[in-house]
Amino acid sequence: MSHNISYSTADKADVLAYLGSKGDLTADQLRRLGLMRDRARARQEDLDRQGVEWGLSVPEALEHLVAGHTDSDADCAGNAYTTALQLVIDSNASDDSHLGTYSRPSTFFGLVDDEMRRLGVPADLLPHGFLYGGPPVEFPDIPWSMDGYPAIGHLPLARTGAAADAYRAVLHRMDPAFHYDVQELVDKLEVEHKEWERATRDLDWYTQDTLFFRLV
């Protein structure tokens, strides 16, 4: 089974505003929350059509996040909470961009990490670490998804340039089997870093600070 990795940018504070809010939100945030609830119901209907049962529905998981708890003991609660949290992120983020499709992405990027670590790339910039690192530490703890997917990762936009530079510096010494995918990652991180620098400099309303990854 293949897995897709996509990414978007957001202000993590915009996402956090909904988590534990108990509905104490602005009019615009309540409008967005209504859209999230609609999308959660649509996602659950799709799961029902597929015969997928997580023991906790996506709409219920979304309400748990808004209420400020993630304490369901359902076997696949992590799947529902991760899906619901991704809906909150999506409603406050840029449009998704595609990073890649992999048959075993965790294994692949684990090997990339091993190669980069050997070549001196700092641990906090290794790609497996941020792709599979979960949401930012300020976010509520949610159980891991059964079988590892769906998953959420993140990287501060302020670190994207450093990551791209570190990868570019070692790319020519890496196993050629990694060259294409690492070059793709370098190119995308550079684009995001340049856009973040430009927007931070030129747009006084711009507050996005986090690159969020979605793995499904």
Tab-separated table of C-alpha atoms in Angstrom:
chain	number	residue	atom	x	y	z
A	1	MET	CA	0.000	0.000	0.000
A	2	SER	CA	1.368	3.404	-0.967
A	3	HIS	CA	1.257	6.459	1.266
A	4	ASN	CA	1.038	10.094	0.176
A	5	ILE	CA	2.854	12.937	1.910
A	6	SER	CA	1.540	16.469	1.457
A	7	TYR	CA	2.179	19.722	3.286
A	8	SER	CA	0.725	23.144	3.967
A	9	THR	CA	1.659	26.245	5.960
A	10	ALA	CA	-0.229	27.771	8.879
A	11	ASP	CA	0.039	29.870	11.995
A	12	LYS	CA	-0.005	27.235	14.728
A	13	ALA	CA	-1.742	29.715	17.051
A	14	ASP	CA	-4.699	29.780	14.642
A	15	VAL	CA	-5.004	25.992	14.964
A	16	LEU	CA	-4.471	25.986	18.723
A	17	ALA	CA	-7.294	28.494	19.167
A	18	TYR	CA	-9.828	25.712	18.523
A	19	LEU	CA	-8.250	23.057	20.738
A	20	GLY	CA	-9.826	23.221	24.167
A	21	SER	CA	-11.756	26.337	23.192
A	22	LYS	CA	-15.099	24.810	24.283
A	23	GLY	CA	-16.661	26.962	21.554
A	24	ASP	CA	-15.437	30.263	23.033
A	25	LEU	CA	-14.492	31.611	19.616
A	26	THR	CA	-14.912	34.648	17.409
A	27	ALA	CA	-17.680	34.771	14.812
A	28	ASP	CA	-15.214	33.905	12.034
A	29	GLN	CA	-13.762	31.028	14.044
A	30	LEU	CA	-17.260	29.681	14.710
A	31	ARG	CA	-17.940	29.823	10.965
A	32	ARG	CA	-14.776	27.850	10.317
A	33	LEU	CA	-15.680	25.381	13.051
A	34	GLY	CA	-19.013	24.809	11.314
A	35	LEU	CA	-17.123	23.957	8.117
A	36	MET	CA	-14.863	21.589	10.058
A	37	ARG	CA	-17.917	19.812	11.443
A	38	ASP	CA	-19.352	19.468	7.944
A	39	ARG	CA	-16.059	18.022	6.683
A	40	ALA	CA	-15.828	15.678	9.664
A	41	ARG	CA	-19.285	14.293	8.894
A	42	ALA	CA	-18.365	13.894	5.219
A	43	ARG	CA	-15.153	12.072	6.143
A	44	GLN	CA	-17.066	9.768	8.462
A	45	GLU	CA	-19.620	9.008	5.766
A	46	ASP	CA	-16.754	8.044	3.454
A	47	LEU	CA	-15.274	5.763	6.131
A	48	ASP	CA	-18.690	4.190	6.711
A	49	ARG	CA	-19.027	3.472	2.985
A	50	GLN	CA	-15.655	1.726	3.112
A	51	GLY	CA	-16.657	-0.291	6.173
A	52	VAL	CA	-13.894	1.282	8.278
A	53	GLU	CA	-14.657	1.268	12.013
A	54	TRP	CA	-12.337	3.123	14.383
A	55	GLY	CA	-14.489	2.925	17.503
A	56	LEU	CA	-14.584	6.725	17.641
A	57	SER	CA	-16.136	8.733	14.829
A	58	VAL	CA	-14.338	11.689	13.272
A	59	PRO	CA	-17.117	14.128	14.354
A	60	GLU	CA	-16.829	12.822	17.931
A	61	ALA	CA	-13.047	13.181	17.811
A	62	LEU	CA	-13.387	16.773	16.609
A	63	GLU	CA	-15.735	17.595	19.479
A	64	HIS	CA	-13.252	16.027	21.921
A	65	LEU	CA	-10.489	18.274	20.585
A	66	VAL	CA	-12.696	21.358	20.912
A	67	ALA	CA	-13.685	20.310	24.436
A	68	GLY	CA	-10.030	19.878	25.363
A	69	HIS	CA	-9.657	16.150	25.895
A	70	THR	CA	-8.396	13.179	23.889
A	71	ASP	CA	-9.198	10.380	26.296
A	72	SER	CA	-11.133	7.878	24.179
A	73	ASP	CA	-9.988	4.306	24.825
A	74	ALA	CA	-11.188	3.040	21.429
A	75	ASP	CA	-8.621	0.808	19.743
A	76	CYS	CA	-8.240	3.178	16.791
A	77	ALA	CA	-8.924	6.470	18.562
A	78	GLY	CA	-5.604	7.809	17.279
A	79	ASN	CA	-6.842	7.495	13.707
A	80	ALA	CA	-9.952	9.524	14.486
A	81	TYR	CA	-8.129	12.186	16.530
A	82	THR	CA	-5.408	12.589	13.888
A	83	THR	CA	-8.010	12.889	11.118
A	84	ALA	CA	-9.974	15.463	13.117
A	85	LEU	CA	-6.868	17.469	13.969
A	86	GLN	CA	-5.888	17.504	10.314
A	87	LEU	CA	-9.299	19.012	9.522
A	88	VAL	CA	-8.572	21.812	12.004
A	89	ILE	CA	-5.166	22.388	10.429
A	90	ASP	CA	-6.609	22.347	6.897
A	91	SER	CA	-9.208	24.963	7.825
A	92	ASN	CA	-6.461	27.361	8.913
A	93	ALA	CA	-3.708	26.560	6.415
A	94	SER	CA	-2.669	27.166	2.854
A	95	ASP	CA	-3.688	24.767	0.115
A	96	ASP	CA	-1.981	21.369	0.209
A	97	SER	CA	1.115	20.708	-1.905
A	98	HIS	CA	2.324	17.214	-2.756
A	99	LEU	CA	5.698	16.003	-1.490
A	100	GLY	CA	5.669	12.432	-2.742
A	101	THR	CA	4.158	8.953	-2.790
A	102	TYR	CA	6.051	6.101	-1.133
A	103	SER	CA	5.382	2.424	-0.559
A	104	ARG	CA	7.185	2.528	2.810
A	105	PRO	CA	7.884	6.166	3.657
A	106	SER	CA	8.901	5.593	7.282
A	107	THR	CA	11.475	2.995	6.225
A	108	PHE	CA	12.726	5.165	3.363
A	109	PHE	CA	13.143	8.343	5.400
A	110	GLY	CA	14.621	6.342	8.272
A	111	LEU	CA	17.369	5.257	5.877
A	112	VAL	CA	17.728	8.853	4.666
A	113	ASP	CA	18.149	9.927	8.303
A	114	ASP	CA	20.852	7.286	8.835
A	115	GLU	CA	22.727	8.494	5.763
A	116	MET	CA	22.419	12.175	6.661
A	117	ARG	CA	23.374	11.550	10.290
A	118	ARG	CA	26.534	9.772	9.097
A	119	LEU	CA	27.350	12.847	6.990
A	120	GLY	CA	26.870	15.277	9.875
A	121	VAL	CA	23.369	16.710	9.381
A	122	PRO	CA	22.109	17.921	12.799
A	123	ALA	CA	19.589	15.615	14.481
A	124	ASP	CA	16.900	18.308	14.679
A	125	LEU	CA	16.932	18.701	10.883
A	126	LEU	CA	16.657	15.030	9.901
A	127	PRO	CA	13.541	14.540	7.737
A	128	HIS	CA	12.088	11.434	9.397
A	129	GLY	CA	12.135	13.345	12.673
A	130	PHE	CA	9.884	16.142	11.477
A	131	LEU	CA	7.742	14.097	9.070
A	132	TYR	CA	6.812	11.667	11.840
A	133	GLY	CA	7.298	13.978	14.805
A	134	GLY	CA	3.630	14.716	15.390
A	135	PRO	CA	2.162	18.191	15.907
A	136	PRO	CA	3.993	20.937	17.835
A	137	VAL	CA	4.549	20.378	21.565
A	138	GLU	CA	1.909	22.991	22.443
A	139	PHE	CA	-0.770	20.761	20.917
A	140	PRO	CA	-2.649	18.164	23.002
A	141	ASP	CA	-1.267	14.651	23.102
A	142	ILE	CA	-3.172	12.289	20.843
A	143	PRO	CA	-2.708	8.523	20.524
A	144	TRP	CA	-0.742	7.218	17.564
A	145	SER	CA	-2.834	5.996	14.674
A	146	MET	CA	-3.188	2.251	14.341
A	147	ASP	CA	-0.632	1.053	11.755
A	148	GLY	CA	0.972	4.512	11.785
A	149	TYR	CA	-1.330	6.308	9.335
A	150	PRO	CA	-2.794	8.876	9.144
A	151	ALA	CA	0.016	10.893	10.701
A	152	ILE	CA	0.945	14.542	11.161
A	153	GLY	CA	4.408	16.066	11.164
A	154	HIS	CA	5.677	19.615	11.364
A	155	LEU	CA	8.719	21.840	10.862
A	156	PRO	CA	8.961	25.519	11.870
A	157	LEU	CA	9.144	27.657	8.744
A	158	ALA	CA	12.131	29.429	10.280
A	159	ARG	CA	14.033	26.101	10.059
A	160	THR	CA	13.186	25.237	6.452
A	161	GLY	CA	16.133	27.173	5.035
A	162	ALA	CA	18.589	25.524	7.416
A	163	ALA	CA	17.223	22.093	6.518
A	164	ALA	CA	17.493	22.759	2.779
A	165	ASP	CA	21.064	24.053	3.166
A	166	ALA	CA	22.101	21.046	5.260
A	167	TYR	CA	20.672	18.569	2.748
A	168	ARG	CA	22.197	20.331	-0.241
A	169	ALA	CA	25.616	20.291	1.427
A	170	VAL	CA	25.668	16.484	1.732
A	171	LEU	CA	23.561	15.443	-1.255
A	172	HIS	CA	26.531	14.709	-3.529
A	173	ARG	CA	27.943	12.318	-0.908
A	174	MET	CA	24.713	10.424	-0.321
A	175	ASP	CA	23.794	7.085	-1.825
A	176	PRO	CA	22.492	7.833	-5.361
A	177	ALA	CA	19.299	5.947	-4.473
A	178	PHE	CA	18.346	8.932	-2.291
A	179	HIS	CA	19.304	11.735	-4.674
A	180	TYR	CA	15.990	12.340	-6.436
A	181	ASP	CA	13.812	12.372	-3.321
A	182	VAL	CA	16.220	14.474	-1.276
A	183	GLN	CA	16.582	16.968	-4.137
A	184	GLU	CA	12.776	17.205	-4.304
A	185	LEU	CA	12.687	17.888	-0.562
A	186	VAL	CA	15.436	20.510	-0.859
A	187	ASP	CA	13.580	22.287	-3.674
A	188	LYS	CA	10.281	22.376	-1.783
A	189	LEU	CA	11.841	23.513	1.483
A	190	GLU	CA	13.682	26.299	-0.334
A	191	VAL	CA	10.456	27.522	-1.935
A	192	GLU	CA	8.672	27.554	1.424
A	193	HIS	CA	11.570	29.333	3.125
A	194	LYS	CA	11.797	32.042	0.459
A	195	GLU	CA	8.037	32.599	0.578
A	196	TRP	CA	8.111	32.779	4.400
A	197	GLU	CA	10.975	35.304	4.294
A	198	ARG	CA	9.219	37.412	1.654
A	199	ALA	CA	5.838	37.382	3.378
A	200	THR	CA	7.321	38.049	6.823
A	201	ARG	CA	9.209	41.034	5.410
A	202	ASP	CA	6.510	42.523	3.172
A	203	LEU	CA	3.108	41.597	4.664
A	204	ASP	CA	2.321	43.020	8.073
A	205	TRP	CA	-0.682	40.685	8.446
A	206	TYR	CA	1.288	37.517	7.752
A	207	THR	CA	1.789	35.258	10.793
A	208	GLN	CA	2.282	31.748	9.400
A	209	ASP	CA	5.101	29.999	11.207
A	210	THR	CA	4.728	26.239	10.703
A	211	LEU	CA	5.005	23.759	7.855
A	212	PHE	CA	2.546	20.922	8.576
A	213	PHE	CA	2.894	17.517	6.924
A	214	ARG	CA	0.028	15.102	6.301
A	215	LEU	CA	0.808	11.412	5.806
A	216	VAL	CA	-2.022	9.150	4.661
